[in-house]
Backbone as XML, in Angstrom:
<?xml version="1.0"?>
<chain id="A" units="angstrom">
  <residue number="1" name="UNK">
    <atom name="N" x="0.797" y="-1.118" z="-0.139"/>
    <atom name="CA" x="-0.097" y="-0.112" z="-0.015"/>
    <atom name="C" x="0.950" y="1.218" z="-0.070"/>
  </residue>
  <residue number="2" name="UNK">
    <atom name="N" x="0.456" y="2.172" z="-0.840"/>
    <atom name="CA" x="1.347" y="3.396" z="-0.997"/>
    <atom name="C" x="1.500" y="4.105" z="0.338"/>
  </residue>
  <residue number="3" name="UNK">
    <atom name="N" x="0.414" y="4.285" z="1.084"/>
    <atom name="CA" x="0.605" y="5.256" z="2.225"/>
    <atom name="C" x="1.636" y="4.505" z="3.256"/>
  </residue>
  <residue number="4" name="UNK">
    <atom name="N" x="1.501" y="3.123" z="3.274"/>
    <atom name="CA" x="2.450" y="2.546" z="4.325"/>
    <atom name="C" x="3.912" y="2.823" z="3.816"/>
  </residue>
  <residue number="5" name="UNK">
    <atom name="N" x="3.978" y="2.499" z="2.533"/>
    <atom name="CA" x="5.547" y="2.417" z="2.194"/>
    <atom name="C" x="6.234" y="3.686" z="1.970"/>
  </residue>
  <residue number="6" name="UNK">
    <atom name="N" x="5.530" y="4.667" z="1.591"/>
    <atom name="CA" x="5.973" y="5.997" z="1.079"/>
    <atom name="C" x="5.742" y="7.134" z="1.956"/>
  </residue>
  <residue number="7" name="UNK">
    <atom name="N" x="4.523" y="7.223" z="2.585"/>
    <atom name="CA" x="4.124" y="8.323" z="3.166"/>
    <atom name="C" x="4.014" y="8.152" z="4.682"/>
  </residue>
  <residue number="8" name="UNK">
    <atom name="N" x="3.921" y="7.081" z="5.287"/>
    <atom name="CA" x="3.526" y="6.849" z="6.832"/>
    <atom name="C" x="4.402" y="7.658" z="7.651"/>
  </residue>
  <residue number="9" name="UNK">
    <atom name="N" x="5.803" y="7.651" z="7.504"/>
    <atom name="CA" x="6.623" y="8.468" z="8.403"/>
    <atom name="C" x="6.281" y="10.052" z="8.495"/>
  </residue>
  <residue number="10" name="UNK">
    <atom name="N" x="6.068" y="10.581" z="7.102"/>
    <atom name="CA" x="5.673" y="11.875" z="7.145"/>
    <atom name="C" x="4.481" y="12.194" z="7.721"/>
  </residue>
  <residue number="11" name="UNK">
    <atom name="N" x="3.398" y="11.310" z="7.603"/>
    <atom name="CA" x="2.172" y="11.567" z="8.121"/>
    <atom name="C" x="2.271" y="11.414" z="9.675"/>
  </residue>
  <residue number="12" name="UNK">
    <atom name="N" x="3.180" y="10.502" z="10.057"/>
    <atom name="CA" x="3.194" y="10.394" z="11.629"/>
    <atom name="C" x="3.831" y="11.643" z="12.164"/>
  </residue>
  <residue number="13" name="UNK">
    <atom name="N" x="4.874" y="12.134" z="11.586"/>
    <atom name="CA" x="5.329" y="13.534" z="12.055"/>
    <atom name="C" x="4.627" y="14.787" z="12.021"/>
  </residue>
  <residue number="14" name="UNK">
    <atom name="N" x="3.806" y="14.796" z="10.931"/>
    <atom name="CA" x="3.209" y="16.003" z="10.715"/>
    <atom name="C" x="1.851" y="15.939" z="10.703"/>
  </residue>
  <residue number="15" name="UNK">
    <atom name="N" x="1.237" y="14.871" z="10.616"/>
    <atom name="CA" x="-0.413" y="14.836" z="10.591"/>
    <atom name="C" x="-0.948" y="15.118" z="8.991"/>
  </residue>
  <residue number="16" name="UNK">
    <atom name="N" x="-2.151" y="14.844" z="8.948"/>
    <atom name="CA" x="-2.664" y="15.129" z="7.566"/>
    <atom name="C" x="-3.710" y="16.072" z="7.617"/>
  </residue>
  <residue number="17" name="UNK">
    <atom name="N" x="-3.570" y="17.164" z="6.927"/>
    <atom name="CA" x="-4.300" y="18.340" z="6.528"/>
    <atom name="C" x="-5.429" y="17.859" z="5.611"/>
  </residue>
  <residue number="18" name="UNK">
    <atom name="N" x="-6.658" y="17.934" z="5.861"/>
    <atom name="CA" x="-7.588" y="17.605" z="5.127"/>
    <atom name="C" x="-8.796" y="18.748" z="4.945"/>
  </residue>
  <residue number="19" name="UNK">
    <atom name="N" x="-9.590" y="18.544" z="3.875"/>
    <atom name="CA" x="-10.763" y="19.431" z="3.759"/>
    <atom name="C" x="-11.825" y="18.518" z="3.428"/>
  </residue>
  <residue number="20" name="UNK">
    <atom name="N" x="-12.892" y="18.180" z="4.078"/>
    <atom name="CA" x="-13.944" y="17.397" z="3.732"/>
    <atom name="C" x="-13.595" y="15.940" z="3.307"/>
  </residue>
  <residue number="21" name="UNK">
    <atom name="N" x="-12.801" y="15.410" z="4.098"/>
    <atom name="CA" x="-12.558" y="13.887" z="3.560"/>
    <atom name="C" x="-13.937" y="13.175" z="3.938"/>
  </residue>
  <residue number="22" name="UNK">
    <atom name="N" x="-14.256" y="12.275" z="2.797"/>
    <atom name="CA" x="-15.345" y="11.468" z="3.009"/>
    <atom name="C" x="-14.857" y="9.952" z="2.839"/>
  </residue>
  <residue number="23" name="UNK">
    <atom name="N" x="-15.134" y="9.321" z="3.980"/>
    <atom name="CA" x="-14.673" y="7.858" z="3.958"/>
    <atom name="C" x="-15.618" y="7.094" z="3.442"/>
  </residue>
  <residue number="24" name="UNK">
    <atom name="N" x="-15.238" y="5.904" z="2.831"/>
    <atom name="CA" x="-16.096" y="4.790" z="2.299"/>
    <atom name="C" x="-17.017" y="4.357" z="3.415"/>
  </residue>
  <residue number="25" name="UNK">
    <atom name="N" x="-17.958" y="3.816" z="3.103"/>
    <atom name="CA" x="-18.968" y="3.225" z="3.997"/>
    <atom name="C" x="-18.306" y="2.205" z="4.868"/>
  </residue>
  <residue number="26" name="UNK">
    <atom name="N" x="-17.355" y="1.511" z="4.612"/>
    <atom name="CA" x="-16.911" y="0.449" z="5.411"/>
    <atom name="C" x="-15.631" y="0.984" z="6.262"/>
  </residue>
  <residue number="27" name="UNK">
    <atom name="N" x="-15.285" y="2.388" z="6.181"/>
    <atom name="CA" x="-14.411" y="3.054" z="6.797"/>
    <atom name="C" x="-12.839" y="2.479" z="6.906"/>
  </residue>
  <residue number="28" name="UNK">
    <atom name="N" x="-12.549" y="1.794" z="5.823"/>
    <atom name="CA" x="-11.199" y="1.292" z="5.838"/>
    <atom name="C" x="-10.129" y="2.268" z="5.884"/>
  </residue>
  <residue number="29" name="UNK">
    <atom name="N" x="-10.438" y="3.260" z="5.197"/>
    <atom name="CA" x="-9.279" y="4.418" z="5.379"/>
    <atom name="C" x="-9.226" y="4.939" z="6.637"/>
  </residue>
  <residue number="30" name="UNK">
    <atom name="N" x="-10.307" y="5.296" z="7.200"/>
    <atom name="CA" x="-10.378" y="5.895" z="8.633"/>
    <atom name="C" x="-9.548" y="4.766" z="9.415"/>
  </residue>
  <residue number="31" name="UNK">
    <atom name="N" x="-9.883" y="3.637" z="9.570"/>
    <atom name="CA" x="-9.330" y="2.624" z="10.311"/>
    <atom name="C" x="-7.793" y="2.535" z="10.107"/>
  </residue>
  <residue number="32" name="UNK">
    <atom name="N" x="-7.349" y="2.773" z="8.914"/>
    <atom name="CA" x="-6.068" y="2.463" z="8.612"/>
    <atom name="C" x="-5.331" y="3.847" z="9.238"/>
  </residue>
  <residue number="33" name="UNK">
    <atom name="N" x="-5.792" y="5.056" z="9.134"/>
    <atom name="CA" x="-5.315" y="6.083" z="9.668"/>
    <atom name="C" x="-5.247" y="6.058" z="11.305"/>
  </residue>
  <residue number="34" name="UNK">
    <atom name="N" x="-6.269" y="5.487" z="11.919"/>
    <atom name="CA" x="-6.241" y="5.248" z="13.252"/>
    <atom name="C" x="-5.455" y="4.157" z="13.904"/>
  </residue>
  <residue number="35" name="UNK">
    <atom name="N" x="-5.207" y="3.185" z="12.909"/>
    <atom name="CA" x="-4.407" y="1.923" z="13.255"/>
    <atom name="C" x="-2.731" y="2.537" z="13.216"/>
  </residue>
  <residue number="36" name="UNK">
    <atom name="N" x="-2.594" y="3.350" z="12.257"/>
    <atom name="CA" x="-1.175" y="3.857" z="12.255"/>
    <atom name="C" x="-0.947" y="5.139" z="12.907"/>
  </residue>
  <residue number="37" name="UNK">
    <atom name="N" x="-1.807" y="5.600" z="13.687"/>
    <atom name="CA" x="-1.692" y="6.786" z="14.585"/>
    <atom name="C" x="-1.479" y="7.970" z="13.652"/>
  </residue>
  <residue number="38" name="UNK">
    <atom name="N" x="-2.219" y="8.019" z="12.643"/>
    <atom name="CA" x="-2.151" y="9.265" z="11.849"/>
    <atom name="C" x="-2.960" y="10.390" z="12.314"/>
  </residue>
  <residue number="39" name="UNK">
    <atom name="N" x="-2.452" y="11.500" z="12.551"/>
    <atom name="CA" x="-3.600" y="12.632" z="13.088"/>
    <atom name="C" x="-4.016" y="13.346" z="11.919"/>
  </residue>
  <residue number="40" name="UNK">
    <atom name="N" x="-5.514" y="13.249" z="11.944"/>
    <atom name="CA" x="-6.180" y="14.238" z="11.036"/>
    <atom name="C" x="-6.445" y="15.574" z="11.708"/>
  </residue>
  <residue number="41" name="UNK">
    <atom name="N" x="-5.819" y="16.617" z="11.063"/>
    <atom name="CA" x="-5.887" y="17.973" z="11.372"/>
    <atom name="C" x="-7.205" y="18.668" z="10.973"/>
  </residue>
  <residue number="42" name="UNK">
    <atom name="N" x="-7.981" y="19.111" z="11.775"/>
    <atom name="CA" x="-9.351" y="19.785" z="11.842"/>
    <atom name="C" x="-8.991" y="21.069" z="11.114"/>
  </residue>
  <residue number="43" name="UNK">
    <atom name="N" x="-10.102" y="21.131" z="10.185"/>
    <atom name="CA" x="-10.049" y="22.589" z="9.354"/>
    <atom name="C" x="-11.019" y="23.500" z="10.265"/>
  </residue>
  <residue number="44" name="UNK">
    <atom name="N" x="-10.837" y="24.797" z="10.376"/>
    <atom name="CA" x="-11.603" y="25.864" z="10.976"/>
    <atom name="C" x="-13.143" y="25.723" z="10.190"/>
  </residue>
  <residue number="45" name="UNK">
    <atom name="N" x="-13.898" y="26.286" z="10.804"/>
    <atom name="CA" x="-15.430" y="26.538" z="10.258"/>
    <atom name="C" x="-15.192" y="27.664" z="9.173"/>
  </residue>
  <residue number="46" name="UNK">
    <atom name="N" x="-15.448" y="27.353" z="7.875"/>
    <atom name="CA" x="-15.365" y="28.350" z="6.879"/>
    <atom name="C" x="-16.551" y="29.407" z="6.825"/>
  </residue>
  <residue number="47" name="UNK">
    <atom name="N" x="-16.350" y="30.480" z="7.317"/>
    <atom name="CA" x="-17.272" y="31.462" z="7.401"/>
    <atom name="C" x="-16.972" y="32.777" z="7.046"/>
  </residue>
  <residue number="48" name="UNK">
    <atom name="N" x="-17.529" y="33.828" z="6.264"/>
    <atom name="CA" x="-16.951" y="34.967" z="5.824"/>
    <atom name="C" x="-16.863" y="35.790" z="7.154"/>
  </residue>
  <residue number="49" name="UNK">
    <atom name="N" x="-17.201" y="35.504" z="8.298"/>
    <atom name="CA" x="-16.982" y="36.204" z="9.532"/>
    <atom name="C" x="-15.630" y="35.768" z="10.250"/>
  </residue>
  <residue number="50" name="UNK">
    <atom name="N" x="-15.222" y="34.647" z="9.624"/>
    <atom name="CA" x="-13.911" y="34.164" z="10.284"/>
    <atom name="C" x="-12.640" y="34.823" z="9.404"/>
  </residue>
  <residue number="51" name="UNK">
    <atom name="N" x="-13.096" y="35.544" z="8.196"/>
    <atom name="CA" x="-11.787" y="35.832" z="7.247"/>
    <atom name="C" x="-11.227" y="37.098" z="7.773"/>
  </residue>
  <residue number="52" name="UNK">
    <atom name="N" x="-9.914" y="37.000" z="8.140"/>
    <atom name="CA" x="-9.160" y="38.082" z="8.985"/>
    <atom name="C" x="-9.132" y="39.188" z="7.818"/>
  </residue>
  <residue number="53" name="UNK">
    <atom name="N" x="-8.738" y="39.031" z="6.780"/>
    <atom name="CA" x="-8.707" y="40.149" z="5.677"/>
    <atom name="C" x="-9.940" y="40.919" z="5.544"/>
  </residue>
  <residue number="54" name="UNK">
    <atom name="N" x="-11.059" y="40.204" z="5.348"/>
    <atom name="CA" x="-12.250" y="41.023" z="5.036"/>
    <atom name="C" x="-12.798" y="41.656" z="6.433"/>
  </residue>
  <residue number="55" name="UNK">
    <atom name="N" x="-12.448" y="41.149" z="7.628"/>
    <atom name="CA" x="-12.731" y="41.864" z="8.868"/>
    <atom name="C" x="-11.784" y="42.591" z="9.630"/>
  </residue>
  <residue number="56" name="UNK">
    <atom name="N" x="-10.815" y="43.001" z="8.964"/>
    <atom name="CA" x="-9.755" y="43.646" z="9.625"/>
    <atom name="C" x="-10.111" y="45.095" z="9.938"/>
  </residue>
</chain>
């Protein structure tokens, strides 16, 4: 599996930045991340009120 052989070390150190990841119904990808202790970094709420530039 590509993630295990090529990216796991990086994912363990850095985490995975994602935006709206949708896991298949069987959750194999989510289980893989959990089993390999990969942190999924949360994204903040996307709102025009949260935009620093527009609300400065």
